Coordinates of C-alpha atoms in Angstrom, one line a residue:
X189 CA 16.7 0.7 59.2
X190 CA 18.7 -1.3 61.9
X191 CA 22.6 -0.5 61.5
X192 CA 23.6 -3.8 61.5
X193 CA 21.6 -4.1 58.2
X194 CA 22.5 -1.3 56.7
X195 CA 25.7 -1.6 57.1
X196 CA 25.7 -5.6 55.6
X197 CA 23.7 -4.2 52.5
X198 CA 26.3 -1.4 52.3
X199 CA 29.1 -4.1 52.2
X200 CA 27.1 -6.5 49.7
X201 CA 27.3 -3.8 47.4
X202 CA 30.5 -1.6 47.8
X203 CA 32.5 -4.5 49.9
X204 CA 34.4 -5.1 46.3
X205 CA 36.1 -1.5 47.2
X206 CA 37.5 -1.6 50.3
X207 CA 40.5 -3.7 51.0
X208 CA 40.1 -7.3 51.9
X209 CA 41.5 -7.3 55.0
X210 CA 39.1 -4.5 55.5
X211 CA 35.9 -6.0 54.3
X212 CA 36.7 -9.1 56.2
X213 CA 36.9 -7.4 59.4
X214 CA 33.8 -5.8 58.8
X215 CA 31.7 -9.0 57.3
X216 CA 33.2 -10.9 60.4
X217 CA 31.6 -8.1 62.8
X218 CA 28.3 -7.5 61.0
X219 CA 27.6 -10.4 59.1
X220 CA 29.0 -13.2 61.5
X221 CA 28.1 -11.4 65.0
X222 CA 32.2 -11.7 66.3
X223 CA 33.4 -9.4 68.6
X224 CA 36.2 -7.3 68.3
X225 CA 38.5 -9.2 70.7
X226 CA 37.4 -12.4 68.8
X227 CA 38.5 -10.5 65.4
X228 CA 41.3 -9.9 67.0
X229 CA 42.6 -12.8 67.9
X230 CA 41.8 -14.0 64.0
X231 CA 43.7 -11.1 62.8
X232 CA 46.6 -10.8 65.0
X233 CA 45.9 -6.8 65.4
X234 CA 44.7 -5.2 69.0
X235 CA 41.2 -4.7 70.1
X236 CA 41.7 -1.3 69.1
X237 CA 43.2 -1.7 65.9
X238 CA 40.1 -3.8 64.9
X239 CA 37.8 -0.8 66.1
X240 CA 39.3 1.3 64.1
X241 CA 39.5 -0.5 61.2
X242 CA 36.5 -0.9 61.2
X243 CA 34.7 2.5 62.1
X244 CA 36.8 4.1 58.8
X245 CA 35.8 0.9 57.0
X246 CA 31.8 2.3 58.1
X247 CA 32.6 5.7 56.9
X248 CA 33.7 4.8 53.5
X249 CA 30.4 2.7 52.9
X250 CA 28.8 5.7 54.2
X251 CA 30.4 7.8 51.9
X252 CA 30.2 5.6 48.7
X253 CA 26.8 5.2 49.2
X254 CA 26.6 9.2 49.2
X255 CA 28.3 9.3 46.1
X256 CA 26.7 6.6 44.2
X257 CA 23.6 5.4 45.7
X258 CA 23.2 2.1 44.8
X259 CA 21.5 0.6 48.0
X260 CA 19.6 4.3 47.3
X261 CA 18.4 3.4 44.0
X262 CA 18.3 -0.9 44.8
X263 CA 15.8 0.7 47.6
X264 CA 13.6 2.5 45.0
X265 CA 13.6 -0.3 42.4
X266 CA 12.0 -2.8 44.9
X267 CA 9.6 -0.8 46.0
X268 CA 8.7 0.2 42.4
X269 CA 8.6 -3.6 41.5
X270 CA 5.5 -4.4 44.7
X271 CA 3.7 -1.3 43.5
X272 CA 4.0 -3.5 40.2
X273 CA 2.5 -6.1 41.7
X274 CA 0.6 -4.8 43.7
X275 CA -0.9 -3.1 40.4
X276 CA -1.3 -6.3 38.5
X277 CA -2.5 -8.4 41.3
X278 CA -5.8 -5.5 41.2
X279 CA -5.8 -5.8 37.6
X280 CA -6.0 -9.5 37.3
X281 CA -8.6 -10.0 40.5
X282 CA -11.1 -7.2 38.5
X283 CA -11.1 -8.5 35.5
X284 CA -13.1 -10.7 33.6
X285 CA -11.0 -10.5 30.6
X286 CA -9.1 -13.7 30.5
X287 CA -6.3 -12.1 27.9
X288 CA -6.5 -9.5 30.7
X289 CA -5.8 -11.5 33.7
X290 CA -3.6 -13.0 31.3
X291 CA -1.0 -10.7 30.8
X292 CA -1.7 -9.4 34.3
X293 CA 0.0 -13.2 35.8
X294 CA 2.5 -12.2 33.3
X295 CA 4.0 -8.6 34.5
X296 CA 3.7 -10.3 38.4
X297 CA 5.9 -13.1 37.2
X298 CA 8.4 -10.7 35.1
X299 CA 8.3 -8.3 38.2
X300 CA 8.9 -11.5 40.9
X301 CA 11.7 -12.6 38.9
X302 CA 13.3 -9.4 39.2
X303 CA 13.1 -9.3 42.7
X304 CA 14.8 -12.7 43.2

């Protein structure tokens, strides 16, 4: 996976732990393409300061992740839910069985709605 991607998802889910200032700096890098001079103009610190800030704001992600692995586990739970599908979408096009096909519509919707 890209990064950039990685690194927003990261922020989505552990951005509530780093300081604000922090997770601004990052979310204005990552999520809203700035540069670093352009952050740093908005922030009143040096190029350099925003760098940094920055690179030990990536680390901690990196390291919360390690230690909880909710992206980890968000990861697994999607790809669970479109074998789900996937599995129900069989089920319902092999089947003749209208309380079948049925409750096959029924797990796909459950299983969508979980993915929204």
């Amino acid at each position: 996976m890209e990064k950039n991607i990685e690194i927003s998802l990261l922020l989505d889910f552990y951005g509530g732990l780093l300081k604000p200032d922090a997770a601004q700096m990052i979310d204005l890098y990552y999520n809203e393409d700035l540069s670093l001079s352009e952050i740093a103009a908005q922030t009143g610190i040096t190029r350099q300061g925003v760098r940094d800030r920055i690179k030990r704001c990536e680390q901690n992600l990196f390291e919360l992740e390690q230690k909880l692995g909710m992206l980890k586990r968000f990861r697994e739970l999607e790809q669970g839910l479109d074998r789900i599908l996937e599995a129900a979408g069989k089920i319902d096009s092999e089947t003749d069985n209208q309380r079948i096909k049925d409750l096959a519509q029924s797990i796909k919707a459950e299983a969508l709605g979980l993915k929204e």
